[in-house]
Coordinates of C-alpha atoms in Angstrom, one line a residue:
M3 CA 64.5 34.9 -113.3
Y4 CA 62.9 32.9 -110.5
S5 CA 64.8 30.4 -108.4
S6 CA 63.3 28.3 -105.6
V7 CA 66.9 27.9 -104.3
F8 CA 67.0 31.6 -103.3
G9 CA 63.2 31.8 -103.0
G10 CA 62.3 34.6 -105.2
I11 CA 62.5 36.6 -108.4
T12 CA 65.4 38.7 -109.5
T13 CA 65.8 41.1 -112.4
D14 CA 69.6 41.4 -111.9
P15 CA 71.4 39.3 -114.6
S16 CA 74.4 38.8 -112.3
A17 CA 72.1 37.0 -109.8
M18 CA 70.6 34.7 -112.5
V19 CA 72.6 31.6 -111.5
I20 CA 72.1 28.0 -110.5
P21 CA 74.3 25.9 -108.1
L22 CA 77.0 23.8 -109.7
D23 CA 76.0 20.9 -107.5
D24 CA 72.5 20.9 -108.9
H25 CA 72.0 17.5 -110.4
M26 CA 70.5 19.1 -113.5
V27 CA 73.9 20.6 -114.2
H28 CA 76.3 17.7 -113.6
R29 CA 74.0 14.7 -114.2
G30 CA 71.3 16.0 -116.5
H31 CA 68.6 15.1 -114.1
G32 CA 66.0 17.7 -114.9
V33 CA 63.1 18.6 -117.2
F34 CA 61.9 21.8 -118.8
D35 CA 59.3 23.5 -120.9
T36 CA 58.5 26.8 -122.6
A37 CA 55.6 29.1 -123.2
A38 CA 55.4 31.9 -125.6
I39 CA 54.6 35.5 -124.5
M40 CA 52.5 37.4 -127.0
D41 CA 51.1 40.9 -126.4
G42 CA 51.2 40.4 -122.6
Y43 CA 49.6 36.9 -122.7
L44 CA 51.1 33.5 -122.0
Y45 CA 50.2 31.2 -124.9
E46 CA 49.2 27.6 -124.0
L47 CA 50.7 27.9 -120.5
D48 CA 48.5 25.3 -119.0
Q49 CA 49.1 22.8 -121.9
H50 CA 52.9 23.2 -121.5
L51 CA 52.6 23.1 -117.7
D52 CA 50.7 19.8 -117.8
R53 CA 53.4 18.3 -120.1
F54 CA 56.1 19.7 -117.7
I55 CA 54.5 17.9 -114.8
R56 CA 54.2 14.6 -116.8
S57 CA 57.9 14.9 -117.7
A58 CA 58.8 15.4 -114.0
T59 CA 56.8 12.3 -113.1
T60 CA 58.6 10.2 -115.7
A61 CA 62.0 11.7 -114.5
K62 CA 61.1 10.8 -110.9
I63 CA 61.4 14.4 -109.8
K64 CA 58.9 15.5 -107.1
L65 CA 57.3 18.9 -107.5
P66 CA 58.5 21.4 -104.9
F67 CA 55.1 23.1 -104.9
D68 CA 51.6 22.2 -106.1
R69 CA 50.6 22.9 -109.7
D70 CA 48.7 26.1 -108.9
S71 CA 51.7 27.5 -107.0
I72 CA 54.0 26.8 -109.9
R73 CA 51.6 28.4 -112.3
R74 CA 51.3 31.5 -110.1
I75 CA 55.1 31.7 -109.8
L76 CA 55.6 31.5 -113.6
I77 CA 53.0 34.3 -114.2
Q78 CA 54.6 36.5 -111.5
T79 CA 58.0 36.0 -113.1
V80 CA 56.7 37.2 -116.5
S81 CA 55.0 40.1 -114.7
A82 CA 58.2 41.2 -113.0
S83 CA 60.1 41.1 -116.2
K84 CA 57.6 43.5 -117.9
C85 CA 58.2 41.5 -121.1
R86 CA 55.2 41.5 -123.5
K87 CA 56.7 39.5 -126.3
G88 CA 59.1 36.7 -125.9
S89 CA 59.2 33.4 -124.1
L90 CA 59.1 31.9 -120.6
R91 CA 61.3 28.9 -120.1
Y92 CA 61.3 26.9 -116.9
W93 CA 63.1 24.0 -115.4
L94 CA 62.6 21.5 -112.6
S95 CA 65.7 19.7 -111.4
A96 CA 66.4 17.0 -108.9
G97 CA 68.0 19.8 -106.9
P98 CA 71.4 20.8 -105.5
G99 CA 73.0 18.5 -102.9
D100 CA 76.1 16.7 -104.0
F101 CA 78.1 15.4 -107.0
Q102 CA 76.9 11.8 -106.8
L103 CA 74.9 10.0 -109.5
S104 CA 71.8 9.3 -107.6
S105 CA 69.6 12.2 -106.4
S106 CA 69.1 10.6 -103.0
G107 CA 71.5 13.3 -101.6
C108 CA 69.4 16.2 -102.9
H109 CA 67.3 17.7 -100.1
Q110 CA 64.6 19.1 -102.5
S111 CA 63.9 19.6 -106.1
A112 CA 64.5 23.0 -107.6
L113 CA 62.3 25.2 -109.8
Y114 CA 63.9 27.8 -112.1
A115 CA 62.3 30.1 -114.6
I116 CA 63.6 32.8 -116.9
V117 CA 62.0 35.3 -119.3
I118 CA 63.6 35.8 -122.7
Q119 CA 62.8 39.0 -124.6
N120 CA 62.1 38.5 -128.3
Q121 CA 64.5 40.9 -130.0
S122 CA 64.7 39.5 -133.6
P123 CA 62.0 39.9 -136.2
P124 CA 60.2 36.7 -137.2
D125 CA 61.3 34.8 -140.3
Y126 CA 58.7 32.6 -141.9
S127 CA 60.5 32.0 -145.2
G128 CA 60.9 28.5 -146.6
I129 CA 63.8 26.4 -145.3
R130 CA 65.9 23.4 -146.3
V131 CA 66.2 20.3 -144.0
V132 CA 68.4 17.2 -144.1
T133 CA 68.0 13.7 -142.7
S134 CA 69.8 13.4 -139.4
S135 CA 72.6 10.9 -139.0
I136 CA 72.5 11.4 -135.2
P137 CA 70.6 8.6 -133.5
I138 CA 67.2 9.5 -132.2
K139 CA 66.5 9.1 -128.5
P140 CA 64.7 5.9 -127.4
P141 CA 61.0 6.5 -127.0
Q142 CA 61.2 6.4 -123.2
F143 CA 63.3 9.6 -123.3
A144 CA 62.0 11.1 -126.6
V145 CA 58.5 11.5 -125.1
M146 CA 59.9 13.4 -122.1
K147 CA 61.1 17.0 -122.3
S148 CA 64.3 16.5 -120.3
V149 CA 67.4 18.7 -120.3
N150 CA 69.4 15.9 -122.1
Y151 CA 69.5 17.7 -125.4
L152 CA 73.0 16.7 -126.6
P153 CA 71.5 14.6 -129.5
N154 CA 69.2 17.5 -130.4
A155 CA 72.1 20.0 -130.4
L156 CA 74.3 17.7 -132.5
S157 CA 71.4 17.2 -134.9
K158 CA 70.9 20.9 -135.3
M159 CA 74.6 21.5 -135.7
E160 CA 74.8 18.8 -138.4
A161 CA 72.0 20.6 -140.3
E162 CA 73.8 23.9 -140.1
E163 CA 77.1 22.3 -141.2
N164 CA 75.2 21.2 -144.3
G165 CA 73.7 24.6 -145.0
A166 CA 70.2 23.5 -143.7
Y167 CA 67.9 24.8 -141.0
A168 CA 67.2 21.5 -139.2
A169 CA 67.8 17.8 -139.4
I170 CA 64.9 15.4 -139.5
W171 CA 65.0 12.3 -137.3
L172 CA 63.7 8.9 -138.4
D173 CA 62.6 6.4 -135.7
F174 CA 64.2 3.0 -135.2
D175 CA 61.8 1.5 -137.8
G176 CA 62.6 4.1 -140.4
F177 CA 59.5 6.2 -140.2
I178 CA 59.6 10.0 -140.0
A179 CA 59.8 11.1 -136.4
E180 CA 60.5 14.8 -135.6
G181 CA 63.1 17.6 -135.8
P182 CA 65.6 18.5 -133.1
N183 CA 63.1 20.8 -131.3
M184 CA 60.0 20.8 -133.4
N185 CA 57.4 18.5 -135.0
V186 CA 57.0 17.9 -138.7
A187 CA 53.9 17.7 -140.8
F188 CA 53.0 17.2 -144.5
V189 CA 50.2 17.9 -147.0
T190 CA 49.6 15.1 -149.4
K191 CA 48.5 15.4 -153.0
E192 CA 45.1 14.4 -151.8
K193 CA 45.0 17.5 -149.6
E194 CA 45.4 15.5 -146.4
L195 CA 47.3 17.0 -143.5
L196 CA 49.6 14.2 -142.3
M197 CA 51.5 14.2 -139.0
P198 CA 53.6 11.4 -137.4
E199 CA 52.2 9.7 -134.4
F200 CA 53.3 11.0 -131.0
D201 CA 53.9 7.6 -129.4
K202 CA 57.7 7.7 -129.9
I203 CA 58.3 11.4 -130.0
L204 CA 57.6 14.5 -128.0
S205 CA 53.9 15.5 -127.9
G206 CA 54.3 19.0 -129.3
C207 CA 51.7 21.4 -127.8
T208 CA 51.9 23.7 -130.8
A209 CA 51.5 20.7 -133.2
R210 CA 48.5 19.5 -131.3
R211 CA 47.0 22.9 -131.4
A212 CA 47.7 23.1 -135.1
L213 CA 45.7 19.9 -135.6
V214 CA 42.7 21.5 -133.9
L215 CA 43.0 24.8 -135.8
A216 CA 43.4 22.8 -139.1
E217 CA 39.8 21.6 -138.8
S218 CA 38.6 25.0 -140.0
L219 CA 40.7 24.4 -143.2
V220 CA 38.8 21.2 -143.7
R221 CA 35.5 23.0 -143.4
E222 CA 36.7 25.6 -145.9
G223 CA 37.8 22.8 -148.4
I224 CA 41.4 23.8 -148.3
L225 CA 42.1 20.4 -146.7
Q226 CA 40.2 17.2 -147.3
N227 CA 41.3 15.4 -144.1
I228 CA 43.6 15.4 -141.1
R229 CA 45.5 12.2 -140.1
V230 CA 48.1 11.3 -137.4
D231 CA 49.8 8.1 -138.5
K232 CA 53.1 6.5 -139.3
V233 CA 54.7 8.4 -142.2
T234 CA 57.3 6.9 -144.5
V235 CA 60.2 8.9 -146.0
E236 CA 58.7 8.4 -149.4
E237 CA 55.4 9.8 -148.4
G238 CA 57.1 12.8 -146.8
K239 CA 59.4 13.6 -149.7
N240 CA 56.6 13.2 -152.3
A241 CA 54.2 15.5 -150.3
V242 CA 53.2 18.8 -151.9
E243 CA 53.9 20.6 -148.6
M244 CA 56.2 20.0 -145.6
M245 CA 56.4 22.1 -142.5
L246 CA 58.0 22.3 -139.1
I247 CA 55.8 23.1 -136.2
G248 CA 56.9 24.3 -132.7
S249 CA 56.6 27.0 -130.1
G250 CA 59.8 28.6 -131.5
V251 CA 59.3 28.3 -135.3
L252 CA 55.4 28.3 -135.1
I253 CA 54.8 27.1 -138.7
R254 CA 57.8 27.1 -141.0
S255 CA 57.5 25.8 -144.6
V256 CA 60.1 23.3 -145.8
V257 CA 60.9 23.7 -149.5
Q258 CA 63.7 21.1 -149.7
W259 CA 64.5 17.9 -147.9
D260 CA 68.0 16.5 -148.7
E261 CA 68.1 16.7 -152.5
Q262 CA 64.3 16.5 -152.9
V263 CA 62.4 19.7 -153.6
I264 CA 59.1 19.7 -151.8
G265 CA 56.1 20.5 -154.0
D266 CA 56.9 23.5 -156.2
G267 CA 59.8 24.6 -154.0
K268 CA 57.9 27.5 -152.4
E269 CA 56.0 28.1 -149.2
G270 CA 52.7 26.2 -149.4
P271 CA 49.2 27.6 -149.0
V272 CA 48.3 25.2 -146.2
S273 CA 51.5 26.1 -144.3
Q274 CA 50.7 29.8 -144.7
A275 CA 47.1 29.3 -143.7
L276 CA 48.1 27.4 -140.6
L277 CA 50.7 30.0 -139.6
K278 CA 48.0 32.7 -139.9
L279 CA 45.6 30.6 -137.7
I280 CA 48.3 30.1 -135.1
L281 CA 49.2 33.8 -135.0
E282 CA 45.5 34.8 -134.7
D283 CA 45.1 32.2 -131.9
M284 CA 48.1 33.7 -130.1
K285 CA 46.7 37.2 -130.3
S286 CA 42.9 36.6 -129.9
G287 CA 42.3 32.9 -129.2
P288 CA 40.1 31.5 -126.4
A289 CA 40.9 31.8 -122.7
S290 CA 42.0 28.1 -122.7
V291 CA 45.1 29.0 -124.6
R292 CA 45.7 32.7 -123.5
V293 CA 46.6 33.5 -119.9
P294 CA 46.8 37.3 -119.2
V295 CA 49.8 38.5 -117.3
P296 CA 49.1 41.2 -114.7
Y297 CA 51.9 43.7 -115.2

């Protein structure tokens, strides 16, 4: 773990703490992001870091260091952990200072980072989802990756209580939005990859990368087109394929939404092809998405 509060990296779990008067703890005034670690490389670190900084700006949290310094700290933290497969999660808070509502009493923002070893085997089998009854965040907060994840947690719990993997949010106009911590995409009967617009939801780095990688499936004739647009529930439930996309799940086929079986009820060929492309990209993609960690 790295903490700017104590000014360094520790590998002692008992020292991996944050102050209780940090406004991220008692007021939720903080942002975060995550980057996957694959075979000693950080996947899409720069893309996630750019989003992290955008979130911080929206949350009115000043960076404690410049971008290059933050990037270097994150890489050094992974290096110190010796983790070669897992994830790097990092937070920027308004900082410790007091227990007031405003962050005006915080002397400086705080940067934290932790490395999480991946100890469970991946599961890419088809899953079931339900429609969330938990209200979605307003766009101003949905597009920012803040630590205010109570709606997300309640949505995920609602899914689990109903024997499903995740719950799908609809926006305030009734269009399909996103999952609790992943994007959603569909393949239509016309072989079109369809993904909801990012204007009211989090701009998923993995989802955007999947859109780029999917262009090869168009060239191969597996897909006819790629479209980012408003998506109705009817379009989604009548699709031949549905999938969740995110840095945690990568690409996960959805075989049932509520009572509606998606396609033939099995993992779809486009979902499987996209998963293969993402995994290949993580292991041997260009330098723009793979940052080596000097162990």
